[in-house]
Amino acid sequence: MNNARQQFSAADESFMRRALALADRAKGSTFPNPAVGAVVVDAAGRVVGEGATGVCGGPHAERRALKRAGAAAVGATMYVTLEPCSHFGRTPPCVDAIVEAGVGSVVAAVKDPNPLVNGKGLRRLRAAGVAVRTGLLAKEAALVNEDFFWAVANRRPWVALKLAMTLDGRIADCGGGSKWITSPASRQIVQDIRRRHGAIGVGFGTLAADDSKLTARCGGKTYYPARIVFASTENIPKDTYFMTHANEARTIVVVKNNKGGKRKKGIDRQGINTNRIDKRGGVEYWHTGSSGDAESINAFLDMAYAEGINSILIEGGRRVAGAFLEGGFVNKVYLFYGNKIFGDGLSGLSFSNGLTVDNPLILGGVSYQQIGDDFLATGYVKNLTL
Protein backbone atom coordinates (compact mmCIF):
# COMPACT_ATOMS: atom_id res chain seq x y z
CA MET A 1 0.00 0.00 0.00
CA ASN A 2 1.62 3.30 -1.04
CA ASN A 3 1.85 6.37 1.15
CA ALA A 4 -0.43 8.46 -1.05
CA ARG A 5 -3.13 5.86 -0.58
CA GLN A 6 -2.76 5.76 3.22
CA GLN A 7 -3.77 9.38 3.73
CA PHE A 8 -7.35 8.68 2.62
CA SER A 9 -10.07 6.99 4.65
CA ALA A 10 -12.99 4.86 3.51
CA ALA A 11 -15.22 7.89 4.05
CA ASP A 12 -12.94 10.00 1.83
CA GLU A 13 -13.23 7.43 -0.93
CA SER A 14 -17.00 7.24 -0.57
CA PHE A 15 -17.40 11.01 -0.95
CA MET A 16 -15.05 11.11 -3.94
CA ARG A 17 -16.98 8.31 -5.63
CA ARG A 18 -20.09 10.41 -5.14
CA ALA A 19 -18.32 13.33 -6.84
CA LEU A 20 -17.20 11.05 -9.68
CA ALA A 21 -20.78 9.89 -10.21
CA LEU A 22 -21.84 13.53 -10.54
CA ALA A 23 -19.06 14.16 -13.07
CA ASP A 24 -19.97 11.07 -15.08
CA ARG A 25 -23.63 12.09 -15.29
CA ALA A 26 -22.60 15.57 -16.48
CA LYS A 27 -20.51 14.16 -19.32
CA GLY A 28 -22.03 15.18 -22.61
CA SER A 29 -23.40 18.51 -21.36
CA THR A 30 -20.18 20.38 -20.58
CA PHE A 31 -18.16 20.42 -23.84
CA PRO A 32 -15.63 21.80 -24.46
CA ASN A 33 -15.11 21.99 -20.67
CA PRO A 34 -14.27 18.86 -18.66
CA ALA A 35 -17.00 17.19 -16.63
CA VAL A 36 -16.38 17.77 -12.93
CA GLY A 37 -18.21 16.78 -9.76
CA ALA A 38 -17.90 18.39 -6.32
CA VAL A 39 -19.24 17.36 -2.91
CA VAL A 40 -19.08 19.52 0.26
CA VAL A 41 -19.01 17.63 3.58
CA ASP A 42 -19.25 19.23 7.03
CA ALA A 43 -17.30 18.26 10.14
CA ALA A 44 -20.01 15.79 11.14
CA GLY A 45 -19.59 13.91 7.85
CA ARG A 46 -22.84 15.14 6.33
CA VAL A 47 -23.09 16.13 2.66
CA VAL A 48 -24.23 19.76 2.73
CA GLY A 49 -23.81 20.60 -0.94
CA GLU A 50 -22.96 19.00 -4.25
CA GLY A 51 -22.83 19.96 -7.88
CA ALA A 52 -21.53 19.16 -11.35
CA THR A 53 -20.26 21.27 -14.22
CA GLY A 54 -23.07 22.77 -16.26
CA VAL A 55 -23.17 23.85 -19.87
CA CYS A 56 -20.17 25.83 -21.09
CA GLY A 57 -20.35 29.36 -19.71
CA GLY A 58 -22.40 28.31 -16.66
CA PRO A 59 -21.19 27.79 -13.07
CA HIS A 60 -18.57 25.12 -12.46
CA ALA A 61 -19.14 22.17 -10.13
CA GLU A 62 -17.43 23.86 -7.16
CA ARG A 63 -19.59 26.98 -7.30
CA ARG A 64 -22.77 24.93 -7.66
CA ALA A 65 -21.86 22.82 -4.64
CA LEU A 66 -20.95 25.87 -2.54
CA LYS A 67 -24.20 27.61 -3.41
CA ARG A 68 -26.15 24.61 -2.12
CA ALA A 69 -23.97 24.37 0.99
CA GLY A 70 -24.38 28.04 1.93
CA ALA A 71 -23.06 28.86 5.41
CA ALA A 72 -22.46 25.16 6.08
CA ALA A 73 -19.40 25.37 3.79
CA VAL A 74 -17.40 27.14 6.55
CA GLY A 75 -14.78 24.69 7.81
CA ALA A 76 -16.10 21.94 5.55
CA THR A 77 -14.19 19.62 3.21
CA MET A 78 -14.74 19.75 -0.53
CA TYR A 79 -14.19 16.63 -2.64
CA VAL A 80 -13.68 17.55 -6.28
CA THR A 81 -12.73 15.36 -9.24
CA LEU A 82 -10.43 17.93 -10.87
CA GLU A 83 -8.20 20.68 -9.52
CA PRO A 84 -10.26 23.89 -9.10
CA CYS A 85 -9.56 26.52 -11.75
CA SER A 86 -7.52 29.58 -10.84
CA HIS A 87 -8.03 31.78 -13.88
CA PHE A 88 -10.74 33.92 -15.42
CA GLY A 89 -12.36 32.25 -18.40
CA ARG A 90 -16.08 32.32 -19.14
CA THR A 91 -16.55 32.23 -15.35
CA PRO A 92 -14.52 33.57 -12.39
CA PRO A 93 -11.92 31.32 -10.69
CA CYS A 94 -13.39 28.56 -8.53
CA VAL A 95 -10.45 28.92 -6.15
CA ASP A 96 -11.73 32.37 -5.16
CA ALA A 97 -15.19 31.00 -4.39
CA ILE A 98 -13.74 28.19 -2.24
CA VAL A 99 -11.63 30.59 -0.19
CA GLU A 100 -14.44 33.12 0.20
CA ALA A 101 -16.82 30.38 1.37
CA GLY A 102 -14.45 29.46 4.19
CA VAL A 103 -13.89 25.86 3.12
CA GLY A 104 -11.31 24.27 5.43
CA SER A 105 -9.88 21.57 3.17
CA VAL A 106 -10.03 20.35 -0.41
CA VAL A 107 -9.48 16.81 -1.69
CA ALA A 108 -8.83 16.91 -5.46
CA ALA A 109 -8.61 13.67 -7.44
CA VAL A 110 -6.25 14.95 -10.17
CA LYS A 111 -4.44 18.09 -11.25
CA ASP A 112 -5.83 20.01 -14.20
CA PRO A 113 -3.40 19.64 -17.17
CA ASN A 114 -4.63 22.90 -18.67
CA PRO A 115 -1.55 25.20 -18.70
CA LEU A 116 -3.75 27.98 -17.33
CA VAL A 117 -4.23 25.88 -14.18
CA ASN A 118 -1.85 22.88 -13.82
CA GLY A 119 -1.14 23.16 -10.10
CA LYS A 120 -1.79 26.88 -9.74
CA GLY A 121 -5.21 26.30 -8.25
CA LEU A 122 -3.83 23.97 -5.59
CA ARG A 123 -0.99 26.37 -4.76
CA ARG A 124 -3.41 29.28 -4.37
CA LEU A 125 -5.60 27.24 -2.04
CA ARG A 126 -2.63 26.32 0.13
CA ALA A 127 -1.44 29.94 0.17
CA ALA A 128 -4.89 30.96 1.44
CA GLY A 129 -4.66 28.46 4.32
CA VAL A 130 -6.83 25.73 2.82
CA ALA A 131 -5.55 22.20 3.47
CA VAL A 132 -5.13 20.32 0.18
CA ARG A 133 -4.78 16.62 -0.61
CA THR A 134 -4.61 15.07 -4.08
CA GLY A 135 -4.53 11.68 -5.77
CA LEU A 136 -7.68 10.05 -4.40
CA LEU A 137 -9.20 7.86 -7.15
CA ALA A 138 -6.98 9.66 -9.63
CA LYS A 139 -7.18 6.90 -12.24
CA GLU A 140 -10.98 6.93 -12.22
CA ALA A 141 -11.08 10.72 -12.40
CA ALA A 142 -8.64 10.82 -15.31
CA LEU A 143 -10.76 8.27 -17.19
CA VAL A 144 -13.85 10.49 -17.00
CA ASN A 145 -11.96 13.27 -18.79
CA GLU A 146 -9.39 11.31 -20.82
CA ASP A 147 -10.48 13.17 -23.95
CA PHE A 148 -10.01 16.59 -22.33
CA PHE A 149 -6.59 15.63 -20.92
CA TRP A 150 -5.41 14.40 -24.33
CA ALA A 151 -6.67 17.45 -26.18
CA VAL A 152 -5.02 19.88 -23.76
CA ALA A 153 -1.70 18.05 -23.87
CA ASN A 154 -1.58 17.53 -27.64
CA ARG A 155 -3.66 20.43 -29.00
CA ARG A 156 -5.61 17.92 -31.07
CA PRO A 157 -9.01 16.33 -30.52
CA TRP A 158 -9.26 12.94 -28.89
CA VAL A 159 -10.55 10.46 -31.50
CA ALA A 160 -12.45 7.27 -30.73
CA LEU A 161 -13.73 4.72 -33.23
CA LYS A 162 -16.83 2.56 -32.82
CA LEU A 163 -17.58 -0.43 -35.06
CA ALA A 164 -20.39 -3.01 -34.81
CA MET A 165 -19.43 -6.24 -36.58
CA THR A 166 -20.25 -9.90 -36.86
CA LEU A 167 -17.90 -12.46 -35.33
CA ASP A 168 -16.17 -12.71 -38.72
CA GLY A 169 -15.70 -8.95 -38.97
CA ARG A 170 -18.56 -7.99 -41.31
CA ILE A 171 -20.60 -4.81 -41.04
CA ALA A 172 -23.14 -5.80 -43.71
CA ASP A 173 -24.27 -8.97 -45.49
CA CYS A 174 -23.92 -9.67 -49.21
CA GLY A 175 -27.04 -7.65 -49.96
CA GLY A 176 -25.94 -4.68 -47.88
CA GLY A 177 -28.19 -5.47 -44.90
CA SER A 178 -26.77 -4.27 -41.60
CA LYS A 179 -29.72 -3.73 -39.23
CA TRP A 180 -29.24 -5.12 -36.79
CA ILE A 181 -25.92 -6.88 -36.25
CA THR A 182 -25.84 -6.24 -32.50
CA SER A 183 -28.55 -6.41 -29.84
CA PRO A 184 -30.67 -3.57 -28.40
CA ALA A 185 -28.58 -3.77 -25.23
CA SER A 186 -25.39 -3.18 -27.21
CA ARG A 187 -26.97 -0.34 -29.11
CA GLN A 188 -27.92 1.35 -25.85
CA ILE A 189 -24.30 1.22 -24.72
CA VAL A 190 -23.42 2.91 -28.01
CA GLN A 191 -25.77 5.75 -27.07
CA ASP A 192 -23.83 6.26 -23.84
CA ILE A 193 -20.53 6.22 -25.73
CA ARG A 194 -21.92 8.88 -28.07
CA ARG A 195 -22.91 11.02 -25.10
CA ARG A 196 -19.30 11.13 -23.97
CA HIS A 197 -17.98 12.81 -27.13
CA GLY A 198 -18.20 16.36 -28.36
CA ALA A 199 -18.82 15.30 -31.96
CA ILE A 200 -19.89 12.24 -33.97
CA GLY A 201 -18.54 11.69 -37.48
CA VAL A 202 -19.55 9.39 -40.35
CA GLY A 203 -18.74 9.05 -44.01
CA PHE A 204 -21.04 10.18 -46.80
CA GLY A 205 -22.02 6.61 -47.67
CA THR A 206 -23.06 5.79 -44.11
CA LEU A 207 -25.09 8.98 -43.85
CA ALA A 208 -26.87 8.27 -47.15
CA ALA A 209 -27.55 4.61 -46.33
CA ASP A 210 -28.68 5.00 -42.72
CA ASP A 211 -29.98 8.60 -42.62
CA SER A 212 -28.04 8.84 -39.35
CA LYS A 213 -29.38 11.17 -36.63
CA LEU A 214 -26.01 11.29 -34.83
CA THR A 215 -27.67 12.05 -31.49
CA ALA A 216 -27.26 10.30 -28.15
CA ARG A 217 -30.36 9.04 -26.35
CA CYS A 218 -29.64 8.10 -22.74
CA GLY A 219 -31.84 7.86 -19.69
CA GLY A 220 -34.77 9.60 -21.29
CA LYS A 221 -32.62 12.54 -22.37
CA THR A 222 -31.34 13.37 -25.84
CA TYR A 223 -27.86 14.85 -26.30
CA TYR A 224 -26.84 16.75 -29.40
CA PRO A 225 -23.08 16.53 -30.02
CA ALA A 226 -21.71 18.25 -33.09
CA ARG A 227 -22.50 16.10 -36.15
CA ILE A 228 -19.95 15.66 -38.91
CA VAL A 229 -20.05 14.02 -42.33
CA PHE A 230 -16.89 13.42 -44.38
CA ALA A 231 -17.46 13.87 -48.11
CA SER A 232 -15.73 14.71 -51.37
CA THR A 233 -18.30 17.41 -52.24
CA GLU A 234 -20.71 19.75 -50.46
CA ASN A 235 -23.68 18.00 -52.06
CA ILE A 236 -25.29 16.29 -49.09
CA PRO A 237 -28.87 15.13 -49.83
CA LYS A 238 -31.23 17.86 -48.66
CA ASP A 239 -33.83 15.41 -47.32
CA THR A 240 -31.48 13.69 -44.84
CA TYR A 241 -31.99 14.19 -41.11
CA PHE A 242 -28.49 15.68 -41.07
CA MET A 243 -29.65 18.56 -43.27
CA THR A 244 -33.29 18.98 -42.21
CA HIS A 245 -32.33 19.16 -38.50
CA ALA A 246 -29.22 21.27 -38.83
CA ASN A 247 -30.59 23.63 -36.19
CA GLU A 248 -30.45 20.92 -33.51
CA ALA A 249 -26.68 20.81 -33.23
CA ARG A 250 -23.53 22.09 -34.82
CA THR A 251 -23.64 20.52 -38.29
CA ILE A 252 -20.41 20.18 -40.28
CA VAL A 253 -19.60 18.88 -43.76
CA VAL A 254 -15.87 18.16 -44.13
CA VAL A 255 -14.89 18.36 -47.81
CA LYS A 256 -11.53 16.82 -48.61
CA ASN A 257 -11.33 16.99 -52.42
CA ASN A 258 -11.54 20.74 -52.74
CA LYS A 259 -10.88 22.02 -56.26
CA GLY A 260 -13.51 24.71 -56.64
CA GLY A 261 -11.66 27.82 -55.57
CA LYS A 262 -12.72 27.55 -51.93
CA ARG A 263 -9.17 27.19 -50.65
CA LYS A 264 -8.90 30.55 -48.96
CA LYS A 265 -6.68 30.58 -45.94
CA GLY A 266 -7.70 32.20 -42.68
CA ILE A 267 -6.33 32.53 -39.17
CA ASP A 268 -8.43 30.90 -36.49
CA ARG A 269 -8.64 32.06 -32.91
CA GLN A 270 -5.81 29.71 -31.88
CA GLY A 271 -3.47 31.26 -34.44
CA ILE A 272 -3.35 28.14 -36.62
CA ASN A 273 -3.57 28.44 -40.41
CA THR A 274 -6.72 26.66 -41.54
CA ASN A 275 -8.70 26.49 -44.73
CA ARG A 276 -11.87 28.45 -45.09
CA ILE A 277 -15.01 27.53 -43.17
CA ASP A 278 -18.26 28.58 -44.85
CA LYS A 279 -21.60 28.60 -43.04
CA ARG A 280 -24.80 28.47 -45.03
CA GLY A 281 -28.29 27.57 -43.88
CA GLY A 282 -27.07 26.42 -40.47
CA VAL A 283 -24.50 24.04 -42.01
CA GLU A 284 -20.74 24.60 -41.82
CA TYR A 285 -18.63 23.53 -44.79
CA TRP A 286 -15.01 22.87 -43.84
CA HIS A 287 -12.57 22.62 -46.76
CA THR A 288 -9.41 20.78 -45.84
CA GLY A 289 -7.72 21.65 -49.13
CA SER A 290 -6.37 18.15 -49.72
CA SER A 291 -7.55 15.05 -51.57
CA GLY A 292 -5.24 12.70 -49.64
CA ASP A 293 -6.83 10.90 -46.68
CA ALA A 294 -4.05 11.47 -44.12
CA GLU A 295 -3.43 15.08 -45.12
CA SER A 296 -7.13 15.87 -45.09
CA ILE A 297 -7.69 14.26 -41.68
CA ASN A 298 -4.65 16.11 -40.33
CA ALA A 299 -6.07 19.44 -41.50
CA PHE A 300 -9.53 18.55 -40.21
CA LEU A 301 -8.23 17.74 -36.71
CA ASP A 302 -6.35 21.04 -36.54
CA MET A 303 -9.51 22.86 -37.57
CA ALA A 304 -11.66 20.93 -35.09
CA TYR A 305 -9.39 21.77 -32.15
CA ALA A 306 -9.27 25.43 -33.17
CA GLU A 307 -13.08 25.40 -33.31
CA GLY A 308 -13.43 24.05 -29.77
CA ILE A 309 -14.13 20.39 -30.61
CA ASN A 310 -11.87 18.32 -28.38
CA SER A 311 -13.35 14.83 -28.74
CA ILE A 312 -14.76 13.01 -31.77
CA LEU A 313 -16.39 9.59 -32.16
CA ILE A 314 -15.99 8.08 -35.63
CA GLU A 315 -18.77 5.62 -36.48
CA GLY A 316 -17.90 4.66 -40.07
CA GLY A 317 -18.23 3.75 -42.81
CA ARG A 318 -15.38 1.42 -43.31
CA ARG A 319 -13.29 3.73 -45.52
CA VAL A 320 -13.51 6.62 -43.08
CA ALA A 321 -12.82 4.28 -40.16
CA GLY A 322 -9.91 2.73 -42.05
CA ALA A 323 -8.42 6.11 -42.99
CA PHE A 324 -8.46 7.31 -39.38
CA LEU A 325 -6.97 4.06 -38.09
CA GLU A 326 -4.39 3.57 -40.83
CA GLY A 327 -3.26 7.19 -40.50
CA GLY A 328 -2.62 6.80 -36.77
CA PHE A 329 -5.30 9.27 -35.69
CA VAL A 330 -7.41 7.04 -33.42
CA ASN A 331 -6.85 6.99 -29.66
CA LYS A 332 -9.44 4.46 -28.55
CA VAL A 333 -11.58 1.78 -30.20
CA TYR A 334 -14.92 0.26 -29.24
CA LEU A 335 -15.44 -2.98 -31.17
CA PHE A 336 -18.90 -4.50 -30.76
CA TYR A 337 -19.34 -8.08 -31.98
CA GLY A 338 -22.81 -9.50 -32.57
CA ASN A 339 -23.27 -13.26 -32.31
CA LYS A 340 -23.56 -13.72 -36.08
CA ILE A 341 -21.40 -15.06 -38.89
CA PHE A 342 -22.06 -13.96 -42.50
CA GLY A 343 -19.12 -15.68 -44.21
CA ASP A 344 -19.12 -12.90 -46.81
CA GLY A 345 -20.31 -9.34 -47.16
CA LEU A 346 -18.75 -5.99 -46.28
CA SER A 347 -15.71 -6.05 -44.01
CA GLY A 348 -15.54 -3.61 -41.12
CA LEU A 349 -12.38 -1.83 -42.21
CA SER A 350 -10.75 -0.87 -45.49
CA PHE A 351 -7.08 0.22 -45.43
CA SER A 352 -5.54 1.71 -48.56
CA ASN A 353 -2.30 -0.24 -48.13
CA GLY A 354 -2.94 -2.77 -45.43
CA LEU A 355 -0.58 -3.79 -42.64
CA THR A 356 1.60 -6.83 -42.17
CA VAL A 357 1.76 -9.45 -39.46
CA ASP A 358 5.06 -7.89 -38.41
CA ASN A 359 3.67 -4.35 -38.21
CA PRO A 360 -0.01 -4.37 -37.22
CA LEU A 361 -1.90 -1.89 -35.11
CA ILE A 362 -1.69 -3.00 -31.49
CA LEU A 363 -4.21 -2.24 -28.75
CA GLY A 364 -3.25 -1.65 -25.14
CA GLY A 365 -5.39 -1.62 -22.02
CA VAL A 366 -7.83 -4.01 -23.66
CA SER A 367 -11.00 -4.91 -21.77
CA TYR A 368 -13.92 -7.17 -22.66
CA GLN A 369 -17.57 -6.93 -21.73
CA GLN A 370 -20.22 -9.58 -22.31
CA ILE A 371 -23.56 -8.07 -23.38
CA GLY A 372 -25.99 -10.97 -23.63
CA ASP A 373 -24.81 -12.89 -26.71
CA ASP A 374 -22.74 -9.89 -27.90
CA PHE A 375 -19.43 -8.69 -26.56
CA LEU A 376 -17.51 -5.45 -26.58
CA ALA A 377 -13.73 -5.15 -26.87
CA THR A 378 -12.31 -1.76 -25.84
CA GLY A 379 -8.69 -0.68 -26.14
CA TYR A 380 -6.23 2.09 -26.88
CA VAL A 381 -4.14 2.24 -30.06
CA LYS A 382 -0.60 1.81 -28.74
CA ASN A 383 1.32 2.94 -31.83
CA LEU A 384 -0.64 6.17 -32.26
CA THR A 385 1.29 8.87 -34.12
CA LEU A 386 0.64 12.59 -34.39
Short mmCIF file of N, CA and C in Angstrom, two decimals, residues 295-353:
data_model
loop_
_atom_site.label_atom_id
_atom_site.label_comp_id
_atom_site.label_asym_id
_atom_site.label_seq_id
_atom_site.Cartn_x
_atom_site.Cartn_y
_atom_site.Cartn_z
N GLU A 295 -3.59 13.63 -45.14
CA GLU A 295 -3.43 15.08 -45.12
C GLU A 295 -4.74 15.78 -44.79
N SER A 296 -5.83 15.27 -45.34
CA SER A 296 -7.13 15.87 -45.09
C SER A 296 -7.55 15.70 -43.63
N ILE A 297 -7.35 14.50 -43.09
CA ILE A 297 -7.69 14.26 -41.68
C ILE A 297 -6.84 15.14 -40.78
N ASN A 298 -5.55 15.26 -41.11
CA ASN A 298 -4.65 16.11 -40.33
C ASN A 298 -5.18 17.54 -40.27
N ALA A 299 -5.55 18.08 -41.44
CA ALA A 299 -6.07 19.44 -41.50
C ALA A 299 -7.39 19.55 -40.74
N PHE A 300 -8.25 18.55 -40.90
CA PHE A 300 -9.53 18.55 -40.21
C PHE A 300 -9.34 18.60 -38.69
N LEU A 301 -8.43 17.79 -38.16
CA LEU A 301 -8.23 17.74 -36.71
C LEU A 301 -7.70 19.06 -36.18
N ASP A 302 -6.81 19.71 -36.94
CA ASP A 302 -6.35 21.04 -36.54
C ASP A 302 -7.52 22.02 -36.49
N MET A 303 -8.36 21.97 -37.51
CA MET A 303 -9.51 22.86 -37.57
C MET A 303 -10.48 22.58 -36.43
N ALA A 304 -10.71 21.30 -36.15
CA ALA A 304 -11.66 20.93 -35.09
C ALA A 304 -11.19 21.45 -33.73
N TYR A 305 -9.91 21.28 -33.44
CA TYR A 305 -9.39 21.77 -32.15
C TYR A 305 -9.52 23.28 -32.06
N ALA A 306 -9.17 23.97 -33.16
CA ALA A 306 -9.27 25.43 -33.17
C ALA A 306 -10.71 25.89 -33.01
N GLU A 307 -11.66 25.06 -33.41
CA GLU A 307 -13.08 25.40 -33.31
C GLU A 307 -13.72 24.88 -32.02
N GLY A 308 -12.91 24.44 -31.07
CA GLY A 308 -13.43 24.05 -29.77
C GLY A 308 -13.99 22.65 -29.67
N ILE A 309 -13.70 21.80 -30.66
CA ILE A 309 -14.13 20.39 -30.61
C ILE A 309 -12.95 19.56 -30.14
N ASN A 310 -13.03 19.03 -28.92
CA ASN A 310 -11.87 18.32 -28.38
C ASN A 310 -12.07 16.81 -28.25
N SER A 311 -13.20 16.28 -28.70
CA SER A 311 -13.35 14.83 -28.74
C SER A 311 -14.33 14.45 -29.84
N ILE A 312 -13.98 13.41 -30.59
CA ILE A 312 -14.76 13.01 -31.77
C ILE A 312 -14.91 11.49 -31.77
N LEU A 313 -16.13 11.02 -32.00
CA LEU A 313 -16.39 9.59 -32.16
C LEU A 313 -16.65 9.32 -33.63
N ILE A 314 -15.81 8.48 -34.23
CA ILE A 314 -15.99 8.08 -35.63
C ILE A 314 -16.80 6.79 -35.65
N GLU A 315 -17.90 6.79 -36.42
CA GLU A 315 -18.77 5.62 -36.48
C GLU A 315 -18.82 4.98 -37.87
N GLY A 316 -17.90 5.29 -38.74
CA GLY A 316 -17.90 4.66 -40.07
C GLY A 316 -18.31 5.65 -41.14
N GLY A 317 -18.40 5.12 -42.38
CA GLY A 317 -18.23 3.75 -42.81
C GLY A 317 -16.79 3.26 -42.76
N ARG A 318 -16.63 2.15 -43.45
CA ARG A 318 -15.38 1.42 -43.31
C ARG A 318 -14.20 2.17 -43.90
N ARG A 319 -14.41 2.98 -44.95
CA ARG A 319 -13.29 3.73 -45.52
C ARG A 319 -12.87 4.86 -44.60
N VAL A 320 -13.84 5.56 -44.03
CA VAL A 320 -13.51 6.62 -43.08
C VAL A 320 -12.84 6.03 -41.85
N ALA A 321 -13.41 4.94 -41.32
CA ALA A 321 -12.82 4.28 -40.16
C ALA A 321 -11.40 3.82 -40.48
N GLY A 322 -11.23 3.20 -41.66
CA GLY A 322 -9.91 2.73 -42.05
C GLY A 322 -8.91 3.85 -42.21
N ALA A 323 -9.33 4.98 -42.79
CA ALA A 323 -8.42 6.11 -42.99
C ALA A 323 -7.95 6.68 -41.66
N PHE A 324 -8.85 6.80 -40.70
CA PHE A 324 -8.46 7.31 -39.38
C PHE A 324 -7.52 6.35 -38.67
N LEU A 325 -7.82 5.05 -38.76
CA LEU A 325 -6.97 4.06 -38.09
C LEU A 325 -5.62 3.93 -38.77
N GLU A 326 -5.63 3.77 -40.08
CA GLU A 326 -4.39 3.57 -40.83
C GLU A 326 -3.47 4.79 -40.71
N GLY A 327 -4.06 5.98 -40.62
CA GLY A 327 -3.26 7.19 -40.50
C GLY A 327 -2.72 7.45 -39.11
N GLY A 328 -3.12 6.62 -38.13
CA GLY A 328 -2.62 6.80 -36.77
C GLY A 328 -3.32 7.90 -36.01
N PHE A 329 -4.59 8.16 -36.32
CA PHE A 329 -5.30 9.27 -35.69
C PHE A 329 -6.26 8.84 -34.58
N VAL A 330 -6.43 7.54 -34.38
CA VAL A 330 -7.41 7.04 -33.42
C VAL A 330 -6.74 6.75 -32.08
N ASN A 331 -7.34 7.26 -31.01
CA ASN A 331 -6.85 6.99 -29.66
C ASN A 331 -7.44 5.71 -29.07
N LYS A 332 -8.74 5.54 -29.26
CA LYS A 332 -9.44 4.46 -28.55
C LYS A 332 -10.44 3.80 -29.49
N VAL A 333 -10.62 2.49 -29.37
CA VAL A 333 -11.58 1.78 -30.20
C VAL A 333 -12.60 1.05 -29.34
N TYR A 334 -13.83 1.03 -29.83
CA TYR A 334 -14.92 0.26 -29.24
C TYR A 334 -15.39 -0.70 -30.33
N LEU A 335 -15.10 -1.97 -30.17
CA LEU A 335 -15.44 -2.98 -31.17
C LEU A 335 -16.56 -3.87 -30.62
N PHE A 336 -17.76 -3.69 -31.15
CA PHE A 336 -18.90 -4.50 -30.76
C PHE A 336 -19.02 -5.68 -31.72
N TYR A 337 -19.20 -6.87 -31.16
CA TYR A 337 -19.34 -8.08 -31.98
C TYR A 337 -20.70 -8.73 -31.68
N GLY A 338 -21.55 -8.79 -32.70
CA GLY A 338 -22.81 -9.50 -32.57
C GLY A 338 -22.59 -10.99 -32.81
N ASN A 339 -23.42 -11.81 -32.21
CA ASN A 339 -23.27 -13.26 -32.31
C ASN A 339 -23.84 -13.77 -33.64
N LYS A 340 -23.15 -13.35 -34.72
CA LYS A 340 -23.56 -13.72 -36.08
C LYS A 340 -22.32 -13.96 -36.93
N ILE A 341 -22.46 -14.83 -37.91
CA ILE A 341 -21.40 -15.06 -38.89
C ILE A 341 -22.04 -14.99 -40.28
N PHE A 342 -21.53 -14.11 -41.14
CA PHE A 342 -22.06 -13.96 -42.50
C PHE A 342 -21.26 -14.77 -43.52
N GLY A 343 -19.96 -14.94 -43.28
CA GLY A 343 -19.12 -15.68 -44.21
C GLY A 343 -18.71 -14.86 -45.43
N ASP A 344 -19.43 -13.80 -45.69
CA ASP A 344 -19.12 -12.90 -46.81
C ASP A 344 -19.83 -11.59 -46.51
N GLY A 345 -19.70 -10.63 -47.39
CA GLY A 345 -20.31 -9.34 -47.16
C GLY A 345 -19.26 -8.26 -47.01
N LEU A 346 -19.64 -7.15 -46.39
CA LEU A 346 -18.75 -5.99 -46.28
C LEU A 346 -17.91 -6.08 -45.02
N SER A 347 -16.60 -6.00 -45.17
CA SER A 347 -15.71 -6.05 -44.01
C SER A 347 -15.76 -4.73 -43.26
N GLY A 348 -15.41 -4.78 -41.97
CA GLY A 348 -15.54 -3.61 -41.12
C GLY A 348 -14.57 -2.50 -41.40
N LEU A 349 -13.41 -2.83 -41.96
CA LEU A 349 -12.38 -1.83 -42.21
C LEU A 349 -11.83 -1.98 -43.62
N SER A 350 -11.39 -0.86 -44.17
CA SER A 350 -10.75 -0.87 -45.49
C SER A 350 -9.53 0.05 -45.44
N PHE A 351 -8.32 -0.56 -45.42
CA PHE A 351 -7.08 0.22 -45.43
C PHE A 351 -6.61 0.36 -46.87
N SER A 352 -6.02 1.49 -47.19
CA SER A 352 -5.54 1.71 -48.56
C SER A 352 -4.34 0.84 -48.88
N ASN A 353 -3.50 0.57 -47.90
CA ASN A 353 -2.30 -0.24 -48.13
C ASN A 353 -2.31 -1.55 -47.37
#
